[in-house]
Short mmCIF file of C-alpha atoms and ligand atoms in Angstrom, two decimals:
data_model
loop_
_atom_site.label_atom_id
_atom_site.label_comp_id
_atom_site.label_asym_id
_atom_site.label_seq_id
_atom_site.Cartn_x
_atom_site.Cartn_y
_atom_site.Cartn_z
CA MET A 1 111.38 102.32 72.29
CA TYR A 2 111.76 100.99 75.98
CA ASN A 3 109.12 99.43 78.52
CA SER A 4 108.74 100.59 82.23
CA LYS A 5 108.80 97.99 84.58
CA ILE A 6 107.87 98.40 88.33
CA THR A 7 111.12 98.25 90.29
CA GLY A 8 110.10 98.93 93.59
CA LEU A 9 106.94 99.03 95.76
CA GLY A 10 106.20 100.42 99.51
CA TYR A 11 103.09 101.14 101.37
CA TYR A 12 102.09 102.92 104.53
CA VAL A 13 99.12 102.63 106.63
CA PRO A 14 98.13 104.59 110.13
CA ASP A 15 98.24 102.47 113.28
CA ASN A 16 94.77 103.57 114.34
CA VAL A 17 92.61 100.38 113.42
CA VAL A 18 88.93 101.04 113.56
CA THR A 19 86.99 97.98 113.39
CA ASN A 20 83.08 97.70 112.49
CA ASP A 21 82.17 97.34 115.88
CA ASP A 22 83.74 101.14 116.32
CA LEU A 23 81.59 102.45 113.85
CA SER A 24 78.74 100.85 115.58
CA LYS A 25 79.27 103.05 118.61
CA VAL A 26 79.08 106.51 116.56
CA MET A 27 76.28 105.45 114.16
CA ASP A 28 73.67 102.97 113.56
CA THR A 29 75.54 100.63 111.43
CA ASN A 30 77.08 96.66 112.77
CA ASP A 31 79.60 94.59 111.69
CA ALA A 32 77.17 92.01 110.16
CA TRP A 33 75.65 94.78 107.26
CA ILE A 34 79.25 96.14 106.86
CA GLN A 35 80.72 92.43 105.95
CA GLU A 36 78.22 91.20 104.49
CA ARG A 37 77.56 93.84 101.83
CA THR A 38 81.41 94.84 101.50
CA GLY A 39 83.66 91.98 103.31
CA ILE A 40 85.48 95.06 105.10
CA GLN A 41 86.25 93.99 108.80
CA GLU A 42 88.42 97.27 109.75
CA ARG A 43 90.23 100.01 108.16
CA ARG A 44 92.85 102.44 109.28
CA HIS A 45 92.15 106.29 110.40
CA VAL A 46 94.92 108.69 110.72
CA ALA A 47 94.92 109.31 114.57
CA SER A 48 96.82 112.90 114.64
CA LYS A 49 97.46 115.41 112.06
CA GLU A 50 101.19 114.38 111.83
CA ASP A 51 99.57 111.88 109.36
CA THR A 52 98.75 113.57 105.77
CA THR A 53 98.30 112.59 102.29
CA THR A 54 101.77 113.87 101.50
CA SER A 55 103.01 112.07 104.72
CA MET A 56 101.90 108.89 104.21
CA GLY A 57 102.80 109.14 100.40
CA VAL A 58 106.47 110.19 101.34
CA LYS A 59 106.67 107.14 103.52
CA ALA A 60 105.50 104.82 101.10
CA ALA A 61 108.01 106.42 98.76
CA LYS A 62 111.09 105.90 100.61
CA ILE A 63 110.19 102.13 101.00
CA ALA A 64 109.30 101.93 96.88
CA ILE A 65 112.89 103.97 96.25
CA GLU A 66 114.75 101.80 98.68
CA ARG A 67 113.49 98.54 97.21
CA ALA A 68 114.23 100.00 93.54
CA GLY A 69 117.72 100.31 94.74
CA ILE A 70 118.04 103.82 93.53
CA ASP A 71 118.72 106.83 94.96
CA LYS A 72 116.29 109.59 95.52
CA ASP A 73 118.14 111.89 93.05
CA ASP A 74 117.73 109.05 90.52
CA ILE A 75 113.96 110.05 90.24
CA ASP A 76 113.20 111.84 87.20
CA PHE A 77 109.46 112.55 87.76
CA ILE A 78 106.74 112.49 90.26
CA VAL A 79 102.96 111.34 90.02
CA PHE A 80 100.96 111.64 92.71
CA ALA A 81 97.23 110.50 92.59
CA THR A 82 94.58 111.52 95.16
CA LEU A 83 91.42 113.12 95.87
CA SER A 84 92.18 114.18 99.45
CA PRO A 85 94.79 116.58 98.90
CA ASP A 86 96.58 118.39 101.95
CA TYR A 87 95.71 121.56 100.20
CA TYR A 88 93.36 122.67 97.91
CA PHE A 89 96.19 124.03 95.68
CA PRO A 90 99.09 123.22 95.17
CA GLY A 91 98.68 119.78 95.16
CA PRO A 92 101.03 116.90 96.88
CA GLY A 93 103.48 116.08 93.87
CA VAL A 94 105.37 119.11 94.63
CA LEU A 95 105.13 118.43 98.82
CA VAL A 96 106.54 115.18 98.02
CA GLN A 97 109.51 116.82 95.82
CA ARG A 98 110.18 119.22 98.91
CA ASP A 99 110.00 116.50 101.40
CA LEU A 100 111.98 113.89 99.98
CA GLY A 101 114.46 116.34 99.16
CA ILE A 102 114.44 115.31 95.39
CA LYS A 103 115.98 117.81 92.95
CA THR A 104 113.54 119.98 91.08
CA VAL A 105 112.10 117.48 88.85
CA GLY A 106 108.44 117.50 87.45
CA ALA A 107 105.46 117.09 89.76
CA LEU A 108 102.17 116.06 88.42
CA ASP A 109 98.77 115.61 90.47
CA VAL A 110 96.14 112.94 88.93
CA ARG A 111 92.88 113.48 90.02
CA ASN A 112 91.18 110.38 89.00
CA GLN A 113 89.96 108.73 92.36
CA CYS A 114 89.54 105.29 92.41
CA SER A 115 91.53 104.68 89.34
CA GLY A 116 94.06 107.42 90.14
CA PHE A 117 96.62 104.80 90.47
CA VAL A 118 96.60 103.29 87.48
CA TYR A 119 96.21 106.64 85.30
CA GLY A 120 99.33 107.57 86.84
CA ILE A 121 101.10 104.51 86.19
CA SER A 122 100.19 105.01 82.69
CA VAL A 123 101.28 108.32 82.46
CA ALA A 124 104.59 107.28 83.68
CA ASP A 125 104.88 104.39 81.42
CA GLN A 126 104.15 106.86 78.14
CA TYR A 127 107.17 109.23 79.61
CA ILE A 128 109.52 106.20 79.92
CA LYS A 129 108.46 104.09 76.83
CA SER A 130 109.36 107.71 74.53
CA GLY A 131 112.78 107.81 76.41
CA MET A 132 111.86 111.14 78.10
CA TYR A 133 112.63 109.72 82.09
CA LYS A 134 114.20 106.64 83.34
CA ASN A 135 112.91 106.45 86.64
CA ILE A 136 109.23 107.95 87.83
CA LEU A 137 107.68 107.69 91.36
CA VAL A 138 103.92 107.22 91.23
CA ILE A 139 102.22 107.64 94.51
CA GLY A 140 98.47 106.79 95.67
CA SER A 141 97.58 108.25 99.25
CA GLU A 142 94.18 109.23 100.81
CA VAL A 143 93.49 110.42 104.18
CA HIS A 144 89.39 109.94 104.07
CA SER A 145 88.85 109.66 107.77
CA ARG A 146 88.82 113.52 108.29
CA GLY A 147 86.10 114.24 105.39
CA LEU A 148 83.39 111.95 106.21
CA ASP A 149 79.92 111.80 107.78
CA MET A 150 80.38 110.03 110.80
CA THR A 151 76.80 109.78 111.57
CA THR A 152 73.78 107.63 110.29
CA ARG A 153 73.21 109.87 107.64
CA GLY A 154 76.44 109.23 105.92
CA ARG A 155 76.76 105.77 106.69
CA SER A 156 76.66 104.17 103.16
CA VAL A 157 79.69 106.25 102.47
CA SER A 158 81.54 106.47 105.79
CA VAL A 159 82.19 102.66 106.60
CA ILE A 160 83.45 101.82 103.55
CA PHE A 161 86.72 104.18 103.26
CA GLY A 162 89.92 104.04 104.92
CA ASP A 163 93.23 106.38 104.95
CA GLY A 164 96.79 104.88 103.59
CA ALA A 165 99.32 105.19 100.88
CA GLY A 166 101.15 103.10 98.57
CA ALA A 167 104.06 103.66 95.91
CA ALA A 168 105.91 102.38 93.15
CA VAL A 169 108.81 103.22 90.98
CA LEU A 170 108.83 102.71 87.38
CA SER A 171 112.31 102.52 85.80
CA ARG A 172 113.25 101.75 82.01
CA GLU A 173 113.57 98.34 80.90
CA GLU A 174 115.01 97.34 77.64
CA ASP A 175 113.24 94.31 76.94
CA THR A 176 110.05 95.32 75.57
CA THR A 177 108.18 91.97 76.36
CA LYS A 178 108.93 92.59 80.14
CA GLY A 179 107.29 95.18 82.39
CA ILE A 180 104.01 97.32 81.63
CA LEU A 181 102.69 95.61 78.26
CA SER A 182 99.85 98.38 77.96
CA THR A 183 97.57 100.43 79.90
CA HIS A 184 94.12 101.38 78.89
CA LEU A 185 92.12 104.13 80.61
CA HIS A 186 88.62 105.43 80.23
CA SER A 187 85.97 108.13 81.33
CA GLU A 188 82.23 108.65 81.68
CA GLY A 189 81.28 112.13 83.11
CA GLN A 190 77.68 111.97 82.59
CA HIS A 191 77.77 110.00 85.65
CA ALA A 192 80.44 112.86 87.61
CA GLU A 193 77.74 113.24 90.50
CA GLU A 194 76.83 109.61 91.20
CA LEU A 195 80.26 109.58 93.14
CA ALA A 196 81.16 112.91 94.33
CA LEU A 197 81.88 115.50 96.91
CA LEU A 198 80.23 118.31 95.44
CA ALA A 199 81.12 121.40 97.70
CA PRO A 200 83.16 123.32 98.25
CA GLY A 201 84.10 124.15 94.66
CA MET A 202 85.06 127.44 92.72
CA GLY A 203 82.52 126.99 90.27
CA LYS A 204 79.32 126.98 92.35
CA ARG A 205 79.77 127.12 96.20
CA TRP A 206 82.94 128.12 98.13
CA VAL A 207 83.61 127.68 101.55
CA THR A 208 82.40 131.48 102.15
CA ASP A 209 78.85 130.76 100.94
CA ILE A 210 78.69 127.41 103.14
CA ILE A 211 79.42 129.43 106.19
CA GLU A 212 77.24 132.21 104.92
CA GLU A 213 74.51 129.83 104.28
CA ASN A 214 74.95 128.12 107.99
CA ASN A 215 72.59 125.28 107.04
CA PRO A 216 73.05 122.65 109.62
CA ASN A 217 71.60 120.00 107.43
CA ASP A 218 73.94 120.92 104.53
CA ALA A 219 76.13 117.79 103.80
CA SER A 220 77.42 119.05 100.65
CA TYR A 221 80.71 118.85 101.88
CA PHE A 222 80.55 115.24 102.31
CA PRO A 223 81.04 112.52 99.46
CA VAL A 224 77.80 110.71 97.99
CA MET A 225 77.54 107.88 96.40
CA ASN A 226 74.63 106.19 94.27
CA GLY A 227 75.81 103.05 95.61
CA GLN A 228 74.15 100.44 93.59
CA PHE A 229 74.20 102.15 90.65
CA VAL A 230 77.96 102.74 90.89
CA PHE A 231 77.94 98.92 92.13
CA LYS A 232 76.35 97.92 88.49
CA ASN A 233 78.63 99.97 86.71
CA ALA A 234 81.45 98.71 88.43
CA VAL A 235 81.39 95.18 87.41
CA VAL A 236 80.61 96.03 83.59
CA ARG A 237 83.54 98.52 83.51
CA PHE A 238 86.04 96.38 85.26
CA SER A 239 85.40 93.13 83.00
CA GLU A 240 85.52 95.50 79.62
CA VAL A 241 88.71 96.96 80.52
CA ILE A 242 90.19 93.71 81.78
CA MET A 243 89.41 92.10 78.73
CA GLU A 244 90.42 95.12 76.53
CA GLY A 245 93.89 94.84 77.84
CA LEU A 246 94.18 90.97 77.59
CA SER A 247 92.99 91.31 74.15
CA LYS A 248 95.33 93.99 72.96
CA ASN A 249 98.15 92.00 74.22
CA ASN A 250 96.53 88.54 72.65
CA LEU A 251 96.07 87.05 76.09
CA GLU A 252 93.32 85.54 77.42
CA PRO A 253 91.63 85.21 81.26
CA THR A 254 93.64 81.90 81.64
CA ASP A 255 96.79 83.68 81.10
CA ILE A 256 96.48 85.72 84.36
CA ASN A 257 98.47 85.08 87.38
CA MET A 258 97.46 87.75 89.47
CA LEU A 259 94.57 90.28 89.17
CA VAL A 260 94.88 93.21 91.62
CA PRO A 261 91.56 94.93 91.82
CA HIS A 262 91.13 98.11 92.87
CA GLN A 263 89.29 97.38 96.55
CA ALA A 264 86.23 99.07 95.89
CA ASN A 265 84.12 95.99 97.47
CA LEU A 266 84.76 92.52 97.91
CA ARG A 267 81.57 91.73 96.28
CA ILE A 268 83.11 93.36 93.19
CA ALA A 269 86.06 91.49 92.95
CA GLN A 270 84.23 88.38 93.79
CA PHE A 271 81.95 88.64 90.75
CA ILE A 272 84.95 89.61 88.28
CA GLN A 273 86.97 86.42 89.56
CA LYS A 274 83.32 84.27 88.68
CA LYS A 275 82.90 86.02 85.64
CA PHE A 276 86.41 85.21 84.52
CA ASN A 277 86.85 81.77 86.13
CA LEU A 278 89.59 82.63 88.31
CA SER A 279 90.76 80.50 91.39
CA ASN A 280 91.21 82.29 95.16
CA ASP A 281 95.38 82.45 94.16
CA GLN A 282 94.91 84.51 90.94
CA VAL A 283 93.08 87.49 92.61
CA PHE A 284 94.85 89.60 95.56
CA ASN A 285 91.90 91.21 98.16
CA ASN A 286 92.92 93.16 101.28
CA ILE A 287 89.66 95.18 101.52
CA MET A 288 89.31 93.36 104.91
CA LYS A 289 91.75 95.12 106.33
CA TYR A 290 92.07 98.24 105.01
CA GLY A 291 88.57 99.31 103.24
CA ASN A 292 88.65 101.03 100.16
CA THR A 293 91.66 103.38 100.11
CA THR A 294 90.60 105.04 96.80
CA ALA A 295 93.99 105.78 94.75
CA ALA A 296 95.77 104.13 97.52
CA SER A 297 94.38 100.63 96.99
CA ILE A 298 96.04 99.30 94.05
CA PRO A 299 99.90 100.07 95.34
CA ILE A 300 99.01 99.03 98.78
CA ALA A 301 97.47 95.84 97.23
CA LEU A 302 100.38 95.26 94.80
CA THR A 303 102.75 95.65 97.41
CA GLU A 304 101.46 93.00 99.59
CA ALA A 305 100.56 90.61 97.19
CA TRP A 306 104.40 91.24 96.07
CA GLU A 307 105.72 90.92 99.88
CA GLN A 308 103.84 87.54 100.32
CA GLY A 309 105.71 86.12 97.17
CA LYS A 310 102.25 85.96 94.98
CA VAL A 311 103.83 88.32 92.33
CA LYS A 312 107.01 86.79 90.94
CA LYS A 313 109.40 87.22 87.76
CA GLY A 314 107.36 86.31 84.51
CA ASP A 315 103.61 86.29 86.36
CA LEU A 316 101.15 88.39 84.36
CA VAL A 317 99.66 90.92 86.76
CA VAL A 318 96.52 92.80 85.77
CA LEU A 319 95.77 95.71 87.71
CA ALA A 320 92.26 97.26 87.23
CA ALA A 321 90.13 99.68 88.67
CA PHE A 322 86.93 101.88 88.34
CA GLY A 323 85.67 104.64 90.31
CA SER A 324 84.21 108.46 90.57
CA GLY A 325 84.26 109.95 87.48
CA PHE A 326 82.98 107.65 86.26
CA THR A 327 86.39 106.54 85.39
CA TRP A 328 88.21 103.34 84.77
CA GLY A 329 91.30 101.88 83.70
CA SER A 330 93.58 98.47 83.44
CA ALA A 331 97.26 97.89 83.00
CA ILE A 332 98.97 94.75 82.11
CA ILE A 333 102.15 93.73 83.42
CA ARG A 334 104.69 90.95 82.61
CA TRP A 335 106.49 90.91 86.32
O1 UT7 B 1 85.61 102.99 94.92
C1 UT7 B 1 85.16 103.27 94.25
C2 UT7 B 1 83.88 102.38 93.82
N1 UT7 B 1 82.95 102.26 94.55
C3 UT7 B 1 82.16 101.08 94.51
O2 UT7 B 1 82.14 100.33 93.43
C4 UT7 B 1 80.89 100.94 95.75
C5 UT7 B 1 79.74 100.21 94.90
N2 UT7 B 1 78.39 100.31 95.71
C6 UT7 B 1 78.49 99.48 96.87
O3 UT7 B 1 79.82 99.00 97.31
C7 UT7 B 1 77.27 99.35 97.88
O4 UT7 B 1 76.31 99.89 96.82
C8 UT7 B 1 77.39 99.85 98.87
C9 UT7 B 1 78.21 98.72 99.96
C10 UT7 B 1 77.78 101.10 98.91
C11 UT7 B 1 75.81 99.73 99.59
O5 UT7 B 1 75.39 98.16 99.40
P1 UT7 B 1 73.86 97.88 98.94
O6 UT7 B 1 73.98 96.61 99.09
O7 UT7 B 1 73.98 98.34 97.49
O8 UT7 B 1 72.82 98.88 100.37
P2 UT7 B 1 71.57 99.97 99.93
O9 UT7 B 1 72.59 100.84 99.61
O10 UT7 B 1 71.18 99.37 98.53
O11 UT7 B 1 71.31 99.97 101.25
C12 UT7 B 1 70.58 98.81 101.83
C13 UT7 B 1 70.18 98.98 103.08
C14 UT7 B 1 69.31 100.46 103.31
O12 UT7 B 1 68.32 100.36 104.21
P3 UT7 B 1 66.87 100.02 103.55
O13 UT7 B 1 65.89 101.23 102.52
O14 UT7 B 1 66.72 98.84 102.63
O15 UT7 B 1 66.00 100.21 104.95
C15 UT7 B 1 70.34 101.66 103.87
O16 UT7 B 1 70.03 102.27 104.53
O17 UT7 B 1 71.06 99.19 103.81
C16 UT7 B 1 70.98 100.61 104.56
N3 UT7 B 1 72.25 101.17 104.75
C17 UT7 B 1 73.00 100.30 106.04
N4 UT7 B 1 72.32 99.46 106.92
C18 UT7 B 1 73.38 99.62 108.03
C19 UT7 B 1 73.26 101.63 104.13
N5 UT7 B 1 74.30 101.66 104.78
C20 UT7 B 1 74.39 100.75 105.88
C21 UT7 B 1 75.21 100.80 106.96
N6 UT7 B 1 74.95 100.06 108.28
N7 UT7 B 1 76.58 101.24 106.79
#
C-alpha cells in the first residue's frame, strides 16, 4: 500500500482581464453589487479560439509535469475534470494525451463540475494507493465565457464565472503518513437542476430541436442557478465534508495549516473560515482575481498558494468543494 503525493502544480489563465466595470457596459450590473455579493473584482475570459479548455489544460499540465521533475512519458494515466469540454465527445482527456504526445495511457474525463478536481484527485489517489499507477496527471480546466448569457437576463450567473486551468501531478509516496491522507466524496442528484445547463442534451432537447423551435427567448442553453438555494447548501456541505475528513484522520480544525476551498463565492469561504475559527493565513482565496473557474479553481488556487510559499512541507492542507449535481468533496493532505 502506498500514498499519493502532489509533486507538481501549474496553472494557466488567459491574458484578457474582464473587470466588473467591463461587465456593467454590457448588462445591468455594477462593481459594488458584484464585490459585495461575491468578492469578485475581475475574471479572465479567453480572447481567441486559440485558448480552449484542452489547450489551457495542456499549458497548466506542462508546468506541473516540469515541476514534478518527471518526463511526460512517466505519466501513467490522465484525469481531466471539466464542464466545458472542447467537443461534446470525445472528452478532453484524450486530447491531452495527443497534444502532450504522451504514450497511449488511459485518459478519464470527470463530470463533477465544481467538485471535479477533488473527484479527480480522489480517483488518481486510489490508483496510486493500489499500486496500479505511479504518476497521474490531474487537470481541471474551463472555458465558461463563450457559453454565458452576457445580457441582464443572465447577470446573476455570468458575472461569477471565469476561464482558466490548473493541473497537478500525483506520484507514488512510500511513506503513508505523507501525501493524500484521505478523500471524501458525496452527491445529491435530487438538486441536479438547481445549478445546471439543461440543453442541449441527447435525452430531451438536442440542438436540432432548439433550431427547429427557433425561440428567441429560449435560454435553456445557458447555465441557470438558484443562487440562494445553492449558497445555503454550499455552506452546510462544505462544513460537513471538511469535518468528515478531519475526523477520519483524528484531526481538529486547529490542525489545518491551509484550507483551499473551491472559489465559489468569497462569502462562502468567509463563512467557513468563521465557523472553523481559522485565521486569514489559514484560508487561501483568489476569487477576487479569477471569479469562479469551476473545476480549475482549486488547482489554480493551490498552485498560487504553493508559489507564494503558503503551503510548506509538513503542513496539513485541506481541499474542499461543492457545486452542481449537487456534488461535494474534500481531500486531507499532509504536504
Ligand atoms: O460554484 C458552484 C457553487 N455556486 C455557488 O456556491 C454560488 C452560490 N450563490 C451565490 O453566490 C449567490 O446566491 C449569488 C452571488 C449568485 C447571488 O447573490 P444573492 O445575494 O443570492 O442575490 P439574489 O440572487 O438573491 O439577487 C438579489 C438581487 C435581485 O434583485 P431584486 O429581486 O432584489 O430586485 C437580483 O435581480 O440582486 C439582483 N441581481 C443583480 N444585480 C446586479 C442579480 N444579479 C445581479 C447582478 N448585478 N449581477
